[in-house]
PDB file of C-alpha atoms in Angstrom:
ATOM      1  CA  UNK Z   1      11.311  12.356   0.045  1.00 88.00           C
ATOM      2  CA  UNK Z   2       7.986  11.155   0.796  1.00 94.00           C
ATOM      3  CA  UNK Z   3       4.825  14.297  -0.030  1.00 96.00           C
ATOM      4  CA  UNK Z   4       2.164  14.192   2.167  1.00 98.00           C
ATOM      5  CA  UNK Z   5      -1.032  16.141   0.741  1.00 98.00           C
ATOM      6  CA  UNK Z   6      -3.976  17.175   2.980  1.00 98.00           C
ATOM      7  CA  UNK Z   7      -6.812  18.286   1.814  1.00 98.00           C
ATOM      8  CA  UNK Z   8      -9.123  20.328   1.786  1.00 97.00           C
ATOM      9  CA  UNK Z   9      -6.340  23.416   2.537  1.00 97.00           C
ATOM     10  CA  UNK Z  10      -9.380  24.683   4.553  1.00 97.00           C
ATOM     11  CA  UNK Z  11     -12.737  24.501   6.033  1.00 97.00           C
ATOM     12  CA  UNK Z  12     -15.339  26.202   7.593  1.00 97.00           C
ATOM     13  CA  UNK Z  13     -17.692  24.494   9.806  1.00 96.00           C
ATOM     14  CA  UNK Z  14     -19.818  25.025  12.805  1.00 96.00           C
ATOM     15  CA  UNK Z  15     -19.924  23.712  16.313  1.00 96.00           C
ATOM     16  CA  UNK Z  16     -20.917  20.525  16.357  1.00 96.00           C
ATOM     17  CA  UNK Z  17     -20.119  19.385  13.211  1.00 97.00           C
ATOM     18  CA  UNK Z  18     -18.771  16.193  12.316  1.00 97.00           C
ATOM     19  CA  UNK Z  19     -15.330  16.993  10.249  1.00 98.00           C
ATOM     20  CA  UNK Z  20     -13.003  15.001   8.459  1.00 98.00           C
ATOM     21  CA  UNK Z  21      -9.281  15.737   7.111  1.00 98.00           C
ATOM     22  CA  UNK Z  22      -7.282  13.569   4.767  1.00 98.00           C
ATOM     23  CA  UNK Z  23      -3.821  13.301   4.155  1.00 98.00           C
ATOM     24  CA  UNK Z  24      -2.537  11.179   1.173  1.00 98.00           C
ATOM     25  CA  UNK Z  25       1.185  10.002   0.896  1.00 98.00           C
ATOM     26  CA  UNK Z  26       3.069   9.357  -2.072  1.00 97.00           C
ATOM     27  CA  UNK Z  27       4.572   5.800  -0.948  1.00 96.00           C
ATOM     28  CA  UNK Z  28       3.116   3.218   1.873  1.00 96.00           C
ATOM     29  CA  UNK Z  29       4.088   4.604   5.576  1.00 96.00           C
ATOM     30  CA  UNK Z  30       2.296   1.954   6.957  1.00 96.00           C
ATOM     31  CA  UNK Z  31       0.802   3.529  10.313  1.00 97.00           C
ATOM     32  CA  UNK Z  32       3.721   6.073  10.755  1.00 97.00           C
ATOM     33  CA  UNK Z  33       1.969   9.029  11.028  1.00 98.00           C
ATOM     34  CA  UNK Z  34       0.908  11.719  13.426  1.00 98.00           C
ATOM     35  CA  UNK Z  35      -1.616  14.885  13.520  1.00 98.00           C
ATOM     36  CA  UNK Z  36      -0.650  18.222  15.531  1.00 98.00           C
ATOM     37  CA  UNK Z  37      -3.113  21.119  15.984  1.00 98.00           C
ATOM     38  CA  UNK Z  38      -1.555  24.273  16.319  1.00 98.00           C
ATOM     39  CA  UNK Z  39      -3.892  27.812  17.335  1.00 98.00           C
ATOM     40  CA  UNK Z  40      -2.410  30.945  16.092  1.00 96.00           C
ATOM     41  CA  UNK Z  41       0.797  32.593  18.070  1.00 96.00           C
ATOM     42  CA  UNK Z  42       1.169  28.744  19.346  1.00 98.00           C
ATOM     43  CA  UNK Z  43       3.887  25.719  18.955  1.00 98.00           C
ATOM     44  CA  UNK Z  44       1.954  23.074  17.648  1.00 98.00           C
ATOM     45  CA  UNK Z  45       0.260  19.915  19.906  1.00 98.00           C
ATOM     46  CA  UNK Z  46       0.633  16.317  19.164  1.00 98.00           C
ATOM     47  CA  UNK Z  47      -3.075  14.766  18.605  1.00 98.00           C
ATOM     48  CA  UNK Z  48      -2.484  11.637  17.494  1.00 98.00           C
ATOM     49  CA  UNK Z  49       0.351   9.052  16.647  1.00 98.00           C
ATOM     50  CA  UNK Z  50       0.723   5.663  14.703  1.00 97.00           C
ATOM     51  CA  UNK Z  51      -2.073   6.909  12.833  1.00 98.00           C
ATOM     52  CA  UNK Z  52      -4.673   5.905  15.257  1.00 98.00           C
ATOM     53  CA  UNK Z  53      -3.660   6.374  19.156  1.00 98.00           C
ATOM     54  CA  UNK Z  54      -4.803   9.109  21.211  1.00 98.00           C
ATOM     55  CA  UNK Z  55      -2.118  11.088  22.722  1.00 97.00           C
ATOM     56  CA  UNK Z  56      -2.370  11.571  26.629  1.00 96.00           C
ATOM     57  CA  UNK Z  57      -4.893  13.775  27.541  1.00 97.00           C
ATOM     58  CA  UNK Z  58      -6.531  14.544  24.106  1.00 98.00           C
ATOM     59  CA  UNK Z  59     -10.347  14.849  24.125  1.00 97.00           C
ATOM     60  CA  UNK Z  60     -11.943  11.294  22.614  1.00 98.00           C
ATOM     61  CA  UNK Z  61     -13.749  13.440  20.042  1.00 98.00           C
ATOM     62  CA  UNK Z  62     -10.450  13.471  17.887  1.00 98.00           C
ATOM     63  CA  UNK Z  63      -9.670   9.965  16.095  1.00 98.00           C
ATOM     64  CA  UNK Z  64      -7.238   9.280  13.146  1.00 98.00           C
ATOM     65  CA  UNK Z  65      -7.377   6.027  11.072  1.00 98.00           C
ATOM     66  CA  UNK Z  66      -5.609   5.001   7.765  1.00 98.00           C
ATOM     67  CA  UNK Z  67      -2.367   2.955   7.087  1.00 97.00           C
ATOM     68  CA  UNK Z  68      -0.552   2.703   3.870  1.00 97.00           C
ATOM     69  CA  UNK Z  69      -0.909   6.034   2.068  1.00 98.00           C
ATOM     70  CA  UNK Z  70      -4.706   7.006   2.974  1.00 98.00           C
ATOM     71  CA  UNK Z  71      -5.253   8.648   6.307  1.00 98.00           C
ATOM     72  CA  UNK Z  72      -7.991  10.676   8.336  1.00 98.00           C
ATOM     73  CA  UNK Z  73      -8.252  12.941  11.088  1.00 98.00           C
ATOM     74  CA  UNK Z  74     -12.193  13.116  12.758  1.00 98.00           C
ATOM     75  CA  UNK Z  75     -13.448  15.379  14.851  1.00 98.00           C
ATOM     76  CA  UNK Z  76     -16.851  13.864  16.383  1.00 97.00           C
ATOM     77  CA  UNK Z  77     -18.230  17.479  17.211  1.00 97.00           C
ATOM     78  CA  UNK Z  78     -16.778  20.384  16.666  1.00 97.00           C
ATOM     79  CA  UNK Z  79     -16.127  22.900  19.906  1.00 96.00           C
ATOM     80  CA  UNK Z  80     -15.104  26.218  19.897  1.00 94.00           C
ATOM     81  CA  UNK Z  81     -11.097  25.301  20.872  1.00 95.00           C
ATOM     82  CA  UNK Z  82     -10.892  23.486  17.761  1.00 96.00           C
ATOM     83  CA  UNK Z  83     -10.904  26.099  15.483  1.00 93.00           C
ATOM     84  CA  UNK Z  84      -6.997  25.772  14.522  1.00 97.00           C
ATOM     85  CA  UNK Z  85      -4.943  24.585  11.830  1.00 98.00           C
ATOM     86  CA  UNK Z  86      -4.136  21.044  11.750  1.00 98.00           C
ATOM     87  CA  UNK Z  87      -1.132  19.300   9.987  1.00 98.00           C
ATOM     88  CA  UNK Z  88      -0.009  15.666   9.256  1.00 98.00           C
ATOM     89  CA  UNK Z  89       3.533  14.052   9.490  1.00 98.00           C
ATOM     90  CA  UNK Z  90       4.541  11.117   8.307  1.00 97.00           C
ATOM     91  CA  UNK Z  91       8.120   9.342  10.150  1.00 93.00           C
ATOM     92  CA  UNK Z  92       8.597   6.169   8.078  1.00 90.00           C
ATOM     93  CA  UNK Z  93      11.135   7.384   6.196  1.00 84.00           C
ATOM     94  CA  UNK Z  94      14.214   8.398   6.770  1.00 83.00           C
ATOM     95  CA  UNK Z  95      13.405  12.210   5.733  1.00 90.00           C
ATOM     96  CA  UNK Z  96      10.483  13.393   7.827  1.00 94.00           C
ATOM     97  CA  UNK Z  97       7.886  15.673   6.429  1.00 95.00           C
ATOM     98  CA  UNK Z  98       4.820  17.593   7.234  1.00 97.00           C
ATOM     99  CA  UNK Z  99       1.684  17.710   5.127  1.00 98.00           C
ATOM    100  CA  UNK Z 100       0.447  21.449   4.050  1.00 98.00           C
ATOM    101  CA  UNK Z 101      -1.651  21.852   6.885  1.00 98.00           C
ATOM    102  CA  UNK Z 102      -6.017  22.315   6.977  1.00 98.00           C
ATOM    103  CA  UNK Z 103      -7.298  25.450   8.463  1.00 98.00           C
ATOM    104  CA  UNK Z 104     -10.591  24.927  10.432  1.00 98.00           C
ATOM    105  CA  UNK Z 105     -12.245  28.110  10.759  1.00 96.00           C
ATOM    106  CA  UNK Z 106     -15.751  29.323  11.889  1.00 87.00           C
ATOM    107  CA  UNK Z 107     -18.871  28.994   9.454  1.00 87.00           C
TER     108      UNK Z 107
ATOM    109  CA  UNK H   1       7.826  18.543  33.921  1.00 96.00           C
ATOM    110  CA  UNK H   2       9.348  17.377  30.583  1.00 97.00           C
ATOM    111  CA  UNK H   3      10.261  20.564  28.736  1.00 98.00           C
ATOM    112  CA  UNK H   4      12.138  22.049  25.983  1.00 98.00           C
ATOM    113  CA  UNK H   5      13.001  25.797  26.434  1.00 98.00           C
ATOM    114  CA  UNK H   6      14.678  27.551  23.810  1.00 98.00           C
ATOM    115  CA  UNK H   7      16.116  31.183  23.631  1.00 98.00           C
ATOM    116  CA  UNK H   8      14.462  34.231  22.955  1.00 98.00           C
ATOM    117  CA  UNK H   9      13.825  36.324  19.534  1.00 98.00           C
ATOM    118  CA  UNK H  10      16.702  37.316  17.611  1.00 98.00           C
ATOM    119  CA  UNK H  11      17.053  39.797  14.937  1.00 98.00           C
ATOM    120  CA  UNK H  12      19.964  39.689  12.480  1.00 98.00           C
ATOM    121  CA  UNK H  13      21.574  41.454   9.340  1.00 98.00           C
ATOM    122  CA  UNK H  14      22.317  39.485   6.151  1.00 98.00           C
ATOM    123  CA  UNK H  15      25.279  37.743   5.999  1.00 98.00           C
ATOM    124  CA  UNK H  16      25.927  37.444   9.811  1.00 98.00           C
ATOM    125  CA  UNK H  17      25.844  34.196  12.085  1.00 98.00           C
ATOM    126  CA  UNK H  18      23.219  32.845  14.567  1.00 98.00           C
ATOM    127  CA  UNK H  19      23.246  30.105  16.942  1.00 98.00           C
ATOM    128  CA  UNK H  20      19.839  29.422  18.708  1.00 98.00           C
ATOM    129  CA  UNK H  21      19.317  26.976  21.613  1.00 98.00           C
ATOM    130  CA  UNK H  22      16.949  24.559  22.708  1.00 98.00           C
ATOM    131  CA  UNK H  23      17.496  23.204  26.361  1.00 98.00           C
ATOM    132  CA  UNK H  24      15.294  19.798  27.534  1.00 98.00           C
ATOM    133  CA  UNK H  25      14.723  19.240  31.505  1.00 97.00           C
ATOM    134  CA  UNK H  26      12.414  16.475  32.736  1.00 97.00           C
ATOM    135  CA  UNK H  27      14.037  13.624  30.879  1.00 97.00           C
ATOM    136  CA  UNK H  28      16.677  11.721  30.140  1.00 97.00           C
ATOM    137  CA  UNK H  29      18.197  13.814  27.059  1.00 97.00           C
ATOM    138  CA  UNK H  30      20.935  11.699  25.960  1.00 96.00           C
ATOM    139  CA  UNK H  31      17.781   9.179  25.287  1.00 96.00           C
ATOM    140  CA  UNK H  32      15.554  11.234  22.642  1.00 97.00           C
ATOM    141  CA  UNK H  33      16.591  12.689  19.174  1.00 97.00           C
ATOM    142  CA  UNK H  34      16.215  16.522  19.440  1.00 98.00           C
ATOM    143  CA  UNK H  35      14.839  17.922  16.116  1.00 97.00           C
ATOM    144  CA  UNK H  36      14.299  21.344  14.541  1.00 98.00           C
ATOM    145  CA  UNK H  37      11.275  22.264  12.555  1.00 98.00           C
ATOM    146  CA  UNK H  38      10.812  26.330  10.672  1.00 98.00           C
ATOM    147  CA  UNK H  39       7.681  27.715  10.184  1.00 98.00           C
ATOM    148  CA  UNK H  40       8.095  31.135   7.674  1.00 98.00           C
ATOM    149  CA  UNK H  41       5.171  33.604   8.008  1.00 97.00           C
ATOM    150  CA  UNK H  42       1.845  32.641   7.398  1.00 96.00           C
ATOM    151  CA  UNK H  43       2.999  29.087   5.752  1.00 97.00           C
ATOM    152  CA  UNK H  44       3.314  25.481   6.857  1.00 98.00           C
ATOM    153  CA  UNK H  45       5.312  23.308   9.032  1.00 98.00           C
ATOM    154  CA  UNK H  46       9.208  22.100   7.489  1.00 97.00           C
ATOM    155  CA  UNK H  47      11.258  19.480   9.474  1.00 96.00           C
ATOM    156  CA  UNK H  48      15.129  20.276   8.996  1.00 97.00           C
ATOM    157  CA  UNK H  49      17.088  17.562  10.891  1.00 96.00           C
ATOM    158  CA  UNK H  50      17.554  15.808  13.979  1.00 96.00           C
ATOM    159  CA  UNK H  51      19.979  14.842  16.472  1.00 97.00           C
ATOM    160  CA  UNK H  52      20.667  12.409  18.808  1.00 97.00           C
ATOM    161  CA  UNK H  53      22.693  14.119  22.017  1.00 96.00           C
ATOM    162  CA  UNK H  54      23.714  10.650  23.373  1.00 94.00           C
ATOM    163  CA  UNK H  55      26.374  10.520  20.286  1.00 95.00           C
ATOM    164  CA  UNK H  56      25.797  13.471  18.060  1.00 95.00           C
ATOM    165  CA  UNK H  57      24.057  11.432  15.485  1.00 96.00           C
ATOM    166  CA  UNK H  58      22.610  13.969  12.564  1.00 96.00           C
ATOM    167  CA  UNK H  59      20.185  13.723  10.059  1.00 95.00           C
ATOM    168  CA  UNK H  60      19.478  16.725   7.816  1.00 96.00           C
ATOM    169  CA  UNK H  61      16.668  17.250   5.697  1.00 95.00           C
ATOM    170  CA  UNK H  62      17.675  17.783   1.805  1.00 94.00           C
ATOM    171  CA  UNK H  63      16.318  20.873   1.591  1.00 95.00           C
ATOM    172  CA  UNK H  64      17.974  22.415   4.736  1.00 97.00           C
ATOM    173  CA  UNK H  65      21.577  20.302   4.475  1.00 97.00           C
ATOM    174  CA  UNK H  66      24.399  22.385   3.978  1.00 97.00           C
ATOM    175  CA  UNK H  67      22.582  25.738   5.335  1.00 97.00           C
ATOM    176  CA  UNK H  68      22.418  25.071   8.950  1.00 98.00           C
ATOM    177  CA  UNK H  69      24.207  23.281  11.329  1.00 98.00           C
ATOM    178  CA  UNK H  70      22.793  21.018  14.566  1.00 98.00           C
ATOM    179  CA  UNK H  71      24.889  20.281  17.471  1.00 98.00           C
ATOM    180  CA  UNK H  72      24.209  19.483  21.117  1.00 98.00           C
ATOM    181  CA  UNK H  73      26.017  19.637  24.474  1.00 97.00           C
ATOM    182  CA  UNK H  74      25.075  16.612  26.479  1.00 96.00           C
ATOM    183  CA  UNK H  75      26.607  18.153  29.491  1.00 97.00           C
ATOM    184  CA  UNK H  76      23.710  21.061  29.456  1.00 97.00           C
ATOM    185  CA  UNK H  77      21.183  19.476  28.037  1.00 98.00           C
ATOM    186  CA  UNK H  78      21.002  21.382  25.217  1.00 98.00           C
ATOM    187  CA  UNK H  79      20.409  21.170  21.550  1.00 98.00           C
ATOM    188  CA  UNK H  80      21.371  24.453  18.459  1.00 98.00           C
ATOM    189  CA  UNK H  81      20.682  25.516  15.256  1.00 98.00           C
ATOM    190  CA  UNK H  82      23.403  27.506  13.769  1.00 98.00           C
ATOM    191  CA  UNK H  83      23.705  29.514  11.044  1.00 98.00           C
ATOM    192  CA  UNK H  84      26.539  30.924   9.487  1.00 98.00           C
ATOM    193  CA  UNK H  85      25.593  33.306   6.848  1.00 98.00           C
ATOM    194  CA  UNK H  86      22.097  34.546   7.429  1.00 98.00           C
ATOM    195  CA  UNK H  87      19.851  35.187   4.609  1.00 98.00           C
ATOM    196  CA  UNK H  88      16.611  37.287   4.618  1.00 98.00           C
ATOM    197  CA  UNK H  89      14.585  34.080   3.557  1.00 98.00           C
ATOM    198  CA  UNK H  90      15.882  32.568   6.981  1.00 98.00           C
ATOM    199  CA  UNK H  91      13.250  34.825   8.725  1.00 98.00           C
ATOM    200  CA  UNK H  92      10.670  32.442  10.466  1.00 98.00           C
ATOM    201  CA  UNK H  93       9.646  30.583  13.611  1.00 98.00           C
ATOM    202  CA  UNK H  94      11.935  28.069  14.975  1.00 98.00           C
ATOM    203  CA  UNK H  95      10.853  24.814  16.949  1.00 98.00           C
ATOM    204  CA  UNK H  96      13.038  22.619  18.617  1.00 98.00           C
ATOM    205  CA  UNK H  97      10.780  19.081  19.133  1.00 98.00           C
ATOM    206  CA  UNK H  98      11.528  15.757  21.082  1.00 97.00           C
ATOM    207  CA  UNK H  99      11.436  12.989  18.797  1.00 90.00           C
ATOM    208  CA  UNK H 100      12.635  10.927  15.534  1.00 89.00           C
ATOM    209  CA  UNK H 101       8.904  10.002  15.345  1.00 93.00           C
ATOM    210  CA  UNK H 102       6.154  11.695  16.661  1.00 95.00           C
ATOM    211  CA  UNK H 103       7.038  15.207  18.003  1.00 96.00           C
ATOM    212  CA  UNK H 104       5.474  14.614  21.632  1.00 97.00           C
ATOM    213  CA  UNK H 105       7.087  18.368  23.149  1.00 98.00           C
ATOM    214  CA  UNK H 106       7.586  21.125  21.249  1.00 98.00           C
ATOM    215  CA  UNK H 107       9.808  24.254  22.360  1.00 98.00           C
ATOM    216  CA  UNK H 108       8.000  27.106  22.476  1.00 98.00           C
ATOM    217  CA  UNK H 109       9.860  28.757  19.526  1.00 98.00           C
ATOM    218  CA  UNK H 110      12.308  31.390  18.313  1.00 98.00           C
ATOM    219  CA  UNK H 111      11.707  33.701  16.217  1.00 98.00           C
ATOM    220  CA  UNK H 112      14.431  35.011  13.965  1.00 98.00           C
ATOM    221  CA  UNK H 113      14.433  38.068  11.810  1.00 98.00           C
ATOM    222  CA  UNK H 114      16.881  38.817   8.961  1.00 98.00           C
ATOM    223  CA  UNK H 115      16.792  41.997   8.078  1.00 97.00           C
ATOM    224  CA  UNK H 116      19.270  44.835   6.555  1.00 96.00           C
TER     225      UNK H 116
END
């Protein structure tokens, strides 16, 4: 099965910061990936899909970019609802797996 | 609304049997893959297999084939996760998710609790 790492396993930042999460697979997925955000006591939300679009109704500040086995998750500026855990999944193979997950948490 | 609502909190001995559901309204549910993804306490997201109600299709994960079962009942639009031997390490958070791609809806989960 294909291993998705993300890294760092957390961060803590402040509003209005500029952040950036990677997540590294172990074989080429081309652009088959996708980014959820989940808040505590929550199912997780779909952010962004084929590595790059915007899924409806997502603020513009989050982006994703990558293909291959390098990807990244940016937040322009940081607000106060972003403070969440965020997780990568890759669906190129036939076996679909999550990354570890990045914890975003107040500075 | 496209939804998936699945059924409530369960909590189960060792060795007994579970079936949890996961029912879709909004869409057409023969025409998307149903999936089921466990979160344990405190850790990360695992995907264990997928299913595709217009013909039963499955796909299991390695890690979770041979410990759970998926079926679904086109006729009710819903999808389950069955288990027939629970185990204490079974306790966790249960998804149900639209998708054999990106997970666009997410149920709103089901927690299960083995405990003696």
């Amino acid at each position: 099965a294909i291993q998705l790492t993300q890294s760092p396993s957390s961060l803590s930042a402040s509003v209005g910061d500029r952040v950036t999460i990677t997540c590294r697979a172990s074989q080429g997925i081309s652009s088959a990936l996708a980014w959820y955000q989940q808040k505590p006591g929550k199912a997780p939300k779909l952010l962004i899909y084929d590595a790059s679009s915007l899924e409806s109704g997502v603020p513009s500040r989050f982006s994703g970019s990558g293909s291959g086995t390098d990807f990244t998750l940016t937040i322009s500026s940081l607000q106060p609802e972003d403070f969440a855990t965020y997780y990568c999944q890759q669906f190129n193979s036939y076996f679909l797996t999550f990354g570890g997950g990045t914890k975003v948490e107040i500075k | 609304e496209v939804q998936l609502v699945q059924s409530g909190a369960e909590v189960k001995k060792p060795g007994e049997s579970l079936k949890i559901s996961c029912k879709g309204s909004g869409y057409s549910f023969t025409s998307y893959w149903i999936g089921w993804v466990r979160q344990m306490p405190g850790k990360g997201l695992e995907w264990m297999g997928i299913i595709y109600p217009g013909d039963s299709d499955t796909r299991y994960s390695p890690s979770f084939q041979g410990q759970v079962t998926i079926s679904a009942d086109k006729s009710i639009s819903t999808a389950y996760l069955q288990w027939s031997s629970l185990k204490a390490s079974d306790t966790a958070m249960y998804y149900c998710v639209r998708g054999d791609d990106a997970f666009d809806i997410w149920g709103q989960g089901t927690m299960v609790t083995v405990s003696s």
